[in-house]
């Protein structure tokens, strides 16, 4: 990418579009249910009359800002604004409860910028070869990838793996409601037409995460967040010091997010959960995950923002969208007359794509000042707003966000019912994260298994594809390592301690 494309992206029009897109995306992402996909889908008709490069820069900026914006409600309300911010709640909300919400938001902003830059660098330098790797993933590989995701339950269960497994099974069960995507079988609807459409993921996420918080806010007289001091601004120095000491986690999580983003259909939610699990697995003994450890925020936000660049790699090189948002961007490209494919970077569309990449870099850089400024006022507002205003405002946003997904009032009822169930389960020590993880991964696992089995039957041996393919074999080894490492780690630590004692 030469400097002429960077100067084109820095033109006053494109710069203002990038800034406005980041700000708008951040605000949209902070509202539960209003996802980046929805924002860009609404925006697409307005971009038809814009120059192609400018339209792509605006959509990329909104995409980048929305993924980061989900961290605000995740940290301050324990409600992920977007599905990719699920793992941010694990450490962000405990930090906010002890009075460090401003620090958590700044750490999230810095990690998001790092993740976005790493994803954009991969997009710029390694798009063709990485896209070829994505082509090697078939149905069986996606099945094993989903199985690997389910092994993260041990990390998400906060010390009670059995309850985590039960929660994941509940998530797998509710994901089976409705019409099966491949066989078209109608399952577990009990004769109700409402249930034929199944349980929408974002609606379930809002219900399981947000409704219990709202019930607790109404039930307790205490303030929502602990305030032991006046707000201390951005706390940029403290956040920078944390990132400088934990840069390995930031880079590793960003690379994980990029790689997961390349795989069509995986998305930021899986990327952030995998990165969080790896950060927790490799953390030193003194780290207290679950009690507000910044490492968890770094991992989650670095990974989910890296999926922006990672997901665009198969979108631009192969015409295969990596995430639902990329599918909308791909549609906008086609409407603008840009044909994606291996020759995109060498033919006439190359200048447009490189200008778009430069704009993505600029939008990611602008996310730092815009995110810090918006985050500061968001934190001050949340800690000072009375409960009598906070609760109905958040409830209203949840209802609007749920309804906007499919324009269905039934989804609102499902959201409320799941929220009450989630609140009851919380009373008995069942956290919502394994349930949501089971819900997200169930469809990926089912589709991969059924398609892989059908292909295997056509070749005469259904099991060959599941166990004989090289990538499947590697994923199986990773799954076994993920399952047994938590049990082996204490023994290894004790053995090393005994060896050091002898020496």
Coordinates of C-alpha atoms in Angstrom, one line a residue:
X1 CA 0.0 0.0 0.0
X2 CA 1.7 3.2 -1.1
X3 CA 1.4 6.6 0.5
X4 CA -1.0 7.8 -2.2
X5 CA -3.7 5.6 -0.8
X6 CA -3.0 6.8 2.8
X7 CA -3.3 10.4 1.5
X8 CA -6.5 9.5 -0.2
X9 CA -7.9 8.1 3.0
X10 CA -6.7 11.3 4.9
X11 CA -8.7 13.6 2.6
X12 CA -11.0 15.9 4.7
X13 CA -14.1 14.0 3.5
X14 CA -12.8 10.5 4.3
X15 CA -11.3 11.6 7.6
X16 CA -14.5 13.1 8.8
X17 CA -16.4 10.0 7.6
X18 CA -14.0 7.8 9.6
X19 CA -14.3 10.0 12.7
X20 CA -18.1 10.2 12.5
X21 CA -18.4 6.4 11.8
X22 CA -16.2 5.6 14.9
X23 CA -18.3 7.8 17.1
X24 CA -21.6 6.6 15.8
X25 CA -20.5 2.9 15.9
X26 CA -19.3 3.3 19.5
X27 CA -22.6 4.7 20.6
X28 CA -24.6 2.0 18.8
X29 CA -22.4 -0.7 20.1
X30 CA -22.9 0.5 23.7
X31 CA -26.7 0.0 23.4
X32 CA -27.7 -3.7 24.1
X33 CA -29.0 -5.4 21.0
X34 CA -28.0 -2.7 18.5
X35 CA -25.2 -4.6 16.8
X36 CA -22.6 -3.6 14.2
X37 CA -24.4 -5.7 11.6
X38 CA -27.7 -3.9 12.2
X39 CA -26.0 -0.4 12.0
X40 CA -24.3 -1.2 8.7
X41 CA -27.4 -2.9 7.2
X42 CA -29.4 0.3 7.9
X43 CA -26.6 2.4 6.5
X44 CA -26.0 0.6 3.2
X45 CA -28.8 2.3 1.2
X46 CA -27.4 5.7 2.1
X47 CA -24.0 4.7 0.7
X48 CA -25.2 4.0 -2.9
X49 CA -24.7 7.5 -4.0
X50 CA -21.3 7.9 -2.2
X51 CA -17.9 7.2 -3.8
X52 CA -17.0 3.6 -3.3
X53 CA -13.9 4.2 -1.1
X54 CA -15.8 6.7 1.1
X55 CA -18.7 4.3 1.6
X56 CA -16.4 1.5 2.6
X57 CA -14.4 3.7 5.0
X58 CA -17.7 4.8 6.7
X59 CA -18.9 1.2 7.1
X60 CA -15.5 0.0 8.3
X61 CA -15.4 2.9 10.9
X62 CA -18.9 2.1 12.2
X63 CA -17.9 -1.6 12.4
X64 CA -14.7 -0.9 14.3
X65 CA -16.5 1.5 16.7
X66 CA -19.4 -0.8 17.4
X67 CA -17.2 -3.7 18.3
X68 CA -15.4 -1.5 20.9
X69 CA -18.6 0.2 22.0
X70 CA -20.0 -3.1 23.4
X71 CA -17.4 -2.9 26.1
X72 CA -19.1 0.1 27.8
X73 CA -22.3 -1.7 28.9
X74 CA -20.3 -4.9 29.5
X75 CA -18.1 -3.0 32.0
X76 CA -20.6 -0.7 33.5
X77 CA -23.8 -2.7 33.4
X78 CA -22.6 -6.3 33.2
X79 CA -24.5 -6.5 29.9
X80 CA -22.5 -7.0 26.7
X81 CA -23.6 -4.3 24.2
X82 CA -22.6 -6.7 21.4
X83 CA -22.1 -10.5 21.5
X84 CA -18.4 -10.1 21.1
X85 CA -18.2 -8.3 24.4
X86 CA -19.4 -11.3 26.5
X87 CA -16.0 -12.1 27.9
X88 CA -15.4 -8.4 28.7
X89 CA -18.1 -8.7 31.5
X90 CA -16.1 -11.3 33.3
X91 CA -13.4 -8.9 34.5
X92 CA -14.8 -5.5 33.5
X93 CA -17.8 -5.5 35.7
X94 CA -15.9 -6.6 38.9
X95 CA -13.5 -3.8 38.2
X96 CA -16.3 -1.3 37.9
X97 CA -17.9 -2.6 41.1
X98 CA -14.8 -1.9 43.1
X99 CA -14.5 1.6 41.7
X100 CA -12.2 1.1 38.8
X101 CA -14.7 1.4 36.0
X102 CA -12.8 4.3 34.4
X103 CA -9.6 2.3 34.4
X104 CA -11.4 -0.7 32.9
X105 CA -12.8 1.4 30.1
X106 CA -9.4 2.9 29.3
X107 CA -7.7 -0.5 29.3
X108 CA -10.5 -1.7 26.9
X109 CA -9.9 1.2 24.6
X110 CA -6.1 0.7 24.4
X111 CA -6.5 -3.1 23.9
X112 CA -9.2 -2.5 21.2
X113 CA -6.8 -0.2 19.3
X114 CA -4.0 -2.8 19.5
X115 CA -6.3 -5.5 18.3
X116 CA -7.7 -3.4 15.5
X117 CA -4.2 -2.5 14.3
X118 CA -3.0 -6.1 14.4
X119 CA -6.1 -7.2 12.4
X120 CA -5.6 -4.4 9.9
X121 CA -1.9 -5.4 9.5
X122 CA -2.8 -9.0 8.8
X123 CA -5.4 -7.8 6.3
X124 CA -2.9 -5.7 4.5
X125 CA 0.1 -8.1 4.4
X126 CA -1.2 -11.6 4.6
X127 CA -4.7 -11.6 3.1
X128 CA -4.2 -14.1 0.2
X129 CA -2.3 -16.8 2.0
X130 CA -4.5 -16.6 5.2
X131 CA -7.6 -16.8 3.0
X132 CA -6.3 -20.0 1.5
X133 CA -6.0 -21.5 5.0
X134 CA -9.7 -20.6 5.6
X135 CA -10.7 -22.7 2.5
X136 CA -9.2 -25.8 4.1
X137 CA -11.9 -25.7 6.9
X138 CA -14.8 -27.9 6.0
X139 CA -17.9 -29.0 8.0
X140 CA -15.9 -31.5 10.2
X141 CA -13.3 -28.8 11.1
X142 CA -16.1 -26.5 12.2
X143 CA -17.6 -29.3 14.3
X144 CA -14.3 -29.8 16.1
X145 CA -13.8 -26.0 16.4
X146 CA -17.2 -25.8 18.2
X147 CA -16.2 -28.7 20.4
X148 CA -13.0 -26.8 21.3
X149 CA -15.1 -23.8 22.2
X150 CA -17.2 -26.0 24.6
X151 CA -14.0 -26.9 26.4
X152 CA -13.8 -23.3 27.5
X153 CA -16.6 -23.9 29.9
X154 CA -14.0 -24.9 32.6
X155 CA -12.6 -21.3 32.3
X156 CA -16.0 -19.7 32.4
X157 CA -17.5 -21.6 35.3
X158 CA -15.6 -19.7 38.0
X159 CA -14.5 -22.8 39.9
X160 CA -17.7 -25.0 39.5
X161 CA -17.2 -27.0 36.3
X162 CA -20.3 -29.2 36.9
X163 CA -22.6 -26.2 37.0
X164 CA -20.9 -24.8 33.9
X165 CA -21.5 -28.1 32.1
X166 CA -25.2 -28.1 33.1
X167 CA -25.5 -24.5 32.0
X168 CA -23.9 -25.3 28.6
X169 CA -26.3 -28.2 28.2
X170 CA -29.2 -25.9 28.8
X171 CA -27.8 -23.6 26.1
X172 CA -27.4 -26.5 23.7
X173 CA -31.0 -27.5 24.4
X174 CA -32.6 -24.1 23.8
X175 CA -30.6 -23.7 20.6
X176 CA -32.4 -26.8 19.3
X177 CA -35.8 -25.1 19.5
X178 CA -37.4 -24.4 16.2
X179 CA -36.7 -25.6 12.7
X180 CA -33.4 -27.4 12.1
X181 CA -31.3 -25.6 9.5
X182 CA -30.4 -28.7 7.5
X183 CA -33.1 -31.3 8.0
X184 CA -35.9 -28.7 8.5
X185 CA -37.3 -30.8 11.4
X186 CA -39.5 -28.9 13.8
X187 CA -38.2 -29.5 17.3
X188 CA -39.4 -28.6 20.8
X189 CA -42.0 -26.1 19.8
X190 CA -44.9 -27.9 21.6
X191 CA -47.3 -26.7 19.0
X192 CA -46.5 -23.1 19.4
X193 CA -46.0 -21.0 16.3
X194 CA -44.0 -18.5 18.2
X195 CA -41.2 -21.1 18.9
X196 CA -40.9 -22.2 15.2
X197 CA -38.4 -19.3 14.6
X198 CA -36.2 -20.6 17.4
X199 CA -34.4 -18.6 20.1
X200 CA -32.6 -15.6 18.6
X201 CA -29.0 -15.4 20.0
X202 CA -28.9 -11.6 20.7
X203 CA -32.3 -11.7 22.3
X204 CA -31.2 -14.6 24.6
X205 CA -28.0 -12.8 25.4
X206 CA -29.8 -9.6 26.4
X207 CA -32.3 -11.6 28.5
X208 CA -29.6 -13.8 30.3
X209 CA -27.3 -10.9 31.0
X210 CA -29.3 -7.7 31.3
X211 CA -32.7 -8.7 32.9
X212 CA -31.0 -10.3 36.0
X213 CA -29.0 -7.1 36.5
X214 CA -32.2 -5.0 36.2
X215 CA -34.0 -7.2 38.7
X216 CA -31.0 -6.9 41.1
X217 CA -31.0 -3.1 40.7
X218 CA -34.7 -2.9 41.6
X219 CA -34.3 -5.4 44.5
X220 CA -31.3 -3.7 46.2
X221 CA -31.2 -0.1 47.7
X222 CA -27.4 0.2 47.2
X223 CA -25.9 2.2 44.4
X224 CA -25.3 0.4 41.1
X225 CA -21.5 0.9 41.2
X226 CA -19.2 1.5 44.2
X227 CA -17.9 5.1 44.2
X228 CA -15.0 5.5 46.7
X229 CA -13.5 8.7 45.1
X230 CA -14.1 11.3 42.5
X231 CA -13.7 10.2 38.9
X232 CA -10.0 10.4 37.9
X233 CA -10.4 11.1 34.3
X234 CA -9.0 8.8 31.7
X235 CA -6.3 7.2 33.9
X236 CA -4.3 6.8 30.8
X237 CA -1.0 6.5 32.6
X238 CA -2.2 3.5 34.7
X239 CA -3.8 1.8 31.7
X240 CA -0.6 2.3 29.6
X241 CA 1.5 0.8 32.4
X242 CA -0.8 -2.2 32.6
X243 CA -0.6 -2.8 28.8
X244 CA 3.2 -2.4 28.8
X245 CA 3.5 -5.1 31.4
X246 CA 1.0 -7.4 29.6
X247 CA 1.9 -6.8 26.0
X248 CA 2.3 -10.5 25.3
X249 CA -1.3 -11.1 26.2
X250 CA -2.4 -8.2 24.0
X251 CA -0.5 -9.4 21.0
X252 CA -1.4 -13.1 21.5
X253 CA -5.1 -12.2 21.9
X254 CA -5.0 -10.0 18.8
X255 CA -3.5 -12.8 16.7
X256 CA -6.1 -15.2 18.0
X257 CA -8.9 -12.8 17.1
X258 CA -7.5 -12.4 13.6
X259 CA -7.2 -16.1 13.0
X260 CA -10.7 -16.8 14.4
X261 CA -12.1 -13.9 12.3
X262 CA -10.8 -15.5 9.1
X263 CA -12.9 -18.6 9.7
X264 CA -16.4 -17.8 8.2
X265 CA -19.1 -17.8 10.8
X266 CA -16.9 -17.8 13.9
X267 CA -17.0 -14.1 14.8
X268 CA -15.9 -11.9 17.7
X269 CA -17.8 -13.7 20.4
X270 CA -15.9 -17.0 19.9
X271 CA -12.6 -15.1 19.4
X272 CA -12.9 -13.2 22.7
X273 CA -13.9 -16.3 24.6
X274 CA -10.9 -18.3 23.2
X275 CA -8.5 -15.4 23.9
X276 CA -9.9 -15.0 27.5
X277 CA -9.5 -18.7 28.1
X278 CA -5.9 -18.6 26.9
X279 CA -5.1 -15.6 29.0
X280 CA -6.6 -17.3 32.1
X281 CA -4.8 -20.6 31.3
X282 CA -1.4 -18.9 30.9
X283 CA -1.7 -16.4 33.7
X284 CA 0.8 -16.3 36.6
X285 CA -0.4 -17.8 39.9
X286 CA -1.0 -14.4 41.4
X287 CA -3.6 -13.3 38.9
X288 CA -7.2 -13.3 40.2
X289 CA -9.5 -13.9 37.3
X290 CA -13.1 -13.4 38.1
X291 CA -12.3 -10.6 40.6
X292 CA -11.5 -7.9 38.1
X293 CA -8.2 -8.7 36.4
X294 CA -7.3 -6.3 33.6
X295 CA -5.7 -9.3 31.7
X296 CA -9.3 -10.5 30.9
X297 CA -10.3 -7.2 29.4
X298 CA -7.1 -7.0 27.3
X299 CA -7.7 -10.5 26.0
X300 CA -11.4 -10.0 25.1
X301 CA -11.1 -6.6 23.6
X302 CA -7.9 -7.3 21.7
X303 CA -9.4 -10.4 20.2
X304 CA -12.8 -9.1 19.2
X305 CA -11.5 -6.0 17.5
X306 CA -8.9 -8.0 15.6
X307 CA -11.7 -9.9 14.0
X308 CA -12.6 -6.8 12.1
X309 CA -9.5 -7.1 9.9
X310 CA -9.4 -10.9 10.1
X311 CA -13.0 -11.3 8.9
X312 CA -12.4 -9.0 5.9
X313 CA -9.6 -11.3 4.6
X314 CA -11.8 -14.0 3.2
X315 CA -14.5 -11.4 2.3
X316 CA -12.1 -9.5 0.0
X317 CA -9.9 -12.3 -1.3
X318 CA -12.5 -15.1 -1.7
X319 CA -15.9 -13.4 -1.5
X320 CA -16.7 -15.5 1.6
X321 CA -17.8 -13.2 4.5
X322 CA -16.1 -14.0 7.8
X323 CA -18.8 -12.5 10.0
X324 CA -22.4 -11.4 9.4
X325 CA -21.2 -7.8 9.3
X326 CA -18.7 -8.7 6.6
X327 CA -21.6 -10.2 4.6
X328 CA -23.3 -6.8 4.6
X329 CA -20.1 -5.1 3.6
X330 CA -19.7 -7.7 0.8
X331 CA -23.2 -6.8 -0.5
X332 CA -22.3 -3.1 -0.5
X333 CA -19.1 -3.9 -2.5
X334 CA -21.1 -5.8 -5.1
X335 CA -23.7 -3.0 -5.4
X336 CA -20.8 -0.6 -5.9
X337 CA -19.5 -2.8 -8.8
X338 CA -16.4 -4.1 -7.0
X339 CA -15.9 -7.9 -7.6
X340 CA -14.1 -9.6 -4.9
X341 CA -11.6 -12.4 -5.6
X342 CA -7.9 -13.2 -5.8
X343 CA -7.4 -10.6 -8.6
X344 CA -9.0 -7.8 -6.6
X345 CA -5.7 -6.4 -5.5
X346 CA -4.1 -6.3 -8.9
X347 CA -7.0 -5.2 -11.1
X348 CA -9.1 -2.0 -11.1
X349 CA -10.5 -2.5 -7.6
X350 CA -7.1 -2.5 -6.0
X351 CA -6.9 1.3 -5.4
X352 CA -10.3 1.3 -3.8
X353 CA -9.5 -1.6 -1.5
X354 CA -6.1 -0.2 -0.5
X355 CA -7.8 3.2 0.3
X356 CA -10.3 1.3 2.4
X357 CA -7.5 -0.5 4.3
X358 CA -5.8 2.8 4.9
X359 CA -9.2 4.2 6.2
X360 CA -9.5 1.2 8.5
X361 CA -6.1 2.1 10.0
X362 CA -7.2 5.7 10.5
X363 CA -10.5 4.7 12.0
X364 CA -8.7 2.4 14.5
X365 CA -6.4 5.2 15.4
X366 CA -9.3 7.6 15.9
X367 CA -10.9 5.1 18.2
X368 CA -8.4 6.0 20.9
X369 CA -9.3 9.7 21.4
X370 CA -13.0 9.2 20.6
X371 CA -13.3 6.1 22.8
X372 CA -11.5 7.7 25.8
X373 CA -13.7 10.8 25.6
X374 CA -17.0 8.9 25.2
X375 CA -15.9 6.4 27.9
X376 CA -15.2 9.1 30.4
X377 CA -18.6 10.7 30.1
X378 CA -20.3 7.3 30.0
X379 CA -18.7 6.3 33.3
X380 CA -19.5 9.6 34.9
X381 CA -23.1 9.3 33.8
X382 CA -23.6 5.7 34.9
X383 CA -22.3 6.4 38.4
X384 CA -24.3 9.5 39.0
X385 CA -27.6 8.7 37.3
X386 CA -30.4 7.8 39.8
X387 CA -31.7 4.3 39.7
X388 CA -35.2 5.6 39.1
X389 CA -33.9 6.8 35.7
X390 CA -31.2 4.2 35.0
X391 CA -33.4 1.1 35.3
X392 CA -36.2 2.2 32.9
X393 CA -33.7 3.6 30.4
X394 CA -31.7 0.3 30.2
X395 CA -35.0 -1.7 30.1
X396 CA -36.2 0.4 27.2
X397 CA -33.0 -0.1 25.3
X398 CA -33.2 -3.8 25.9
X399 CA -36.7 -4.0 24.5
X400 CA -35.9 -1.8 21.5
X401 CA -32.7 -3.8 20.8
X402 CA -34.5 -7.1 21.1
X403 CA -37.4 -6.1 18.9
X404 CA -35.1 -4.6 16.2
X405 CA -33.4 -7.9 15.5
X406 CA -36.4 -9.6 13.8
X407 CA -39.2 -7.0 14.4
X408 CA -40.9 -9.5 16.6
X409 CA -42.8 -8.9 19.8
X410 CA -42.4 -12.6 20.6
X411 CA -38.6 -12.1 20.9
X412 CA -39.3 -9.6 23.7
X413 CA -41.4 -12.2 25.6
X414 CA -38.7 -14.8 25.1
X415 CA -36.0 -12.3 26.3
X416 CA -38.0 -11.6 29.5
X417 CA -38.7 -15.3 30.2
X418 CA -35.0 -16.2 29.7
X419 CA -34.0 -13.2 31.9
X420 CA -36.2 -14.4 34.8
X421 CA -34.8 -18.0 34.3
X422 CA -31.3 -16.5 34.3
X423 CA -31.9 -14.6 37.5
X424 CA -33.2 -17.7 39.2
X425 CA -30.2 -19.7 38.0
X426 CA -27.9 -17.0 39.3
X427 CA -29.3 -17.5 42.8
X428 CA -28.1 -21.1 42.6
X429 CA -24.7 -20.3 41.3
X430 CA -25.3 -20.9 37.5
X431 CA -23.6 -18.1 35.5
X432 CA -25.0 -17.0 32.1
X433 CA -21.7 -17.4 30.2
X434 CA -21.8 -21.2 29.7
X435 CA -25.4 -21.0 28.7
X436 CA -24.7 -18.4 26.0
X437 CA -21.6 -20.3 24.9
X438 CA -23.7 -23.5 24.4
X439 CA -26.3 -21.5 22.5
X440 CA -23.8 -19.9 20.1
X441 CA -21.8 -23.1 19.5
X442 CA -24.7 -25.4 19.2
X443 CA -25.7 -24.4 15.7
X444 CA -22.1 -24.4 14.5
X445 CA -21.5 -27.9 15.9
X446 CA -24.8 -29.3 14.6
X447 CA -24.4 -28.0 11.1
X448 CA -20.8 -29.2 10.9
X449 CA -21.6 -32.6 12.3
X450 CA -24.6 -33.2 10.0
X451 CA -22.9 -31.9 6.9
X452 CA -19.7 -33.9 7.7
X453 CA -21.7 -37.1 8.3
X454 CA -23.7 -36.7 5.0
X455 CA -20.4 -36.1 3.1
X456 CA -18.8 -39.1 4.8
X457 CA -21.7 -41.4 4.0
X458 CA -21.4 -40.4 0.3
X459 CA -17.8 -41.5 0.4
X460 CA -18.6 -44.8 2.2
X461 CA -16.9 -44.0 5.6
X462 CA -18.6 -41.2 7.7
X463 CA -15.9 -41.3 10.4
X464 CA -12.9 -40.7 8.1
X465 CA -13.6 -37.0 7.6
X466 CA -13.9 -36.5 11.4
X467 CA -10.6 -38.2 12.4
X468 CA -8.4 -38.5 9.3
X469 CA -8.2 -34.9 8.0
X470 CA -5.0 -33.1 9.2
X471 CA -6.7 -30.0 10.6
X472 CA -9.3 -32.2 12.4
X473 CA -6.5 -34.2 13.9
X474 CA -4.8 -31.0 15.2
X475 CA -8.0 -29.7 16.6
X476 CA -8.7 -33.0 18.4
X477 CA -5.2 -32.7 20.0
X478 CA -5.9 -29.1 21.1
X479 CA -9.3 -30.2 22.6
X480 CA -7.6 -32.9 24.6
X481 CA -4.9 -30.5 25.8
X482 CA -7.6 -28.0 26.7
X483 CA -9.5 -30.6 28.7
X484 CA -6.6 -32.1 30.6
X485 CA -4.3 -29.1 31.1
X486 CA -6.4 -27.7 34.0
X487 CA -6.0 -31.1 35.8
X488 CA -2.3 -31.4 35.0
X489 CA -1.3 -27.8 35.8
X490 CA -1.5 -28.1 39.7
X491 CA 0.6 -31.3 39.6
X492 CA 3.2 -29.5 37.4
X493 CA 3.3 -26.5 39.7
X494 CA 3.8 -28.8 42.8
X495 CA 6.5 -30.7 41.0
X496 CA 8.4 -27.5 40.1
X497 CA 8.0 -26.3 43.6
X498 CA 9.5 -29.5 45.0
X499 CA 12.4 -29.3 42.6
X500 CA 13.1 -25.7 43.6
X501 CA 12.9 -26.6 47.2
X502 CA 15.5 -29.4 46.8
X503 CA 17.8 -27.1 44.9

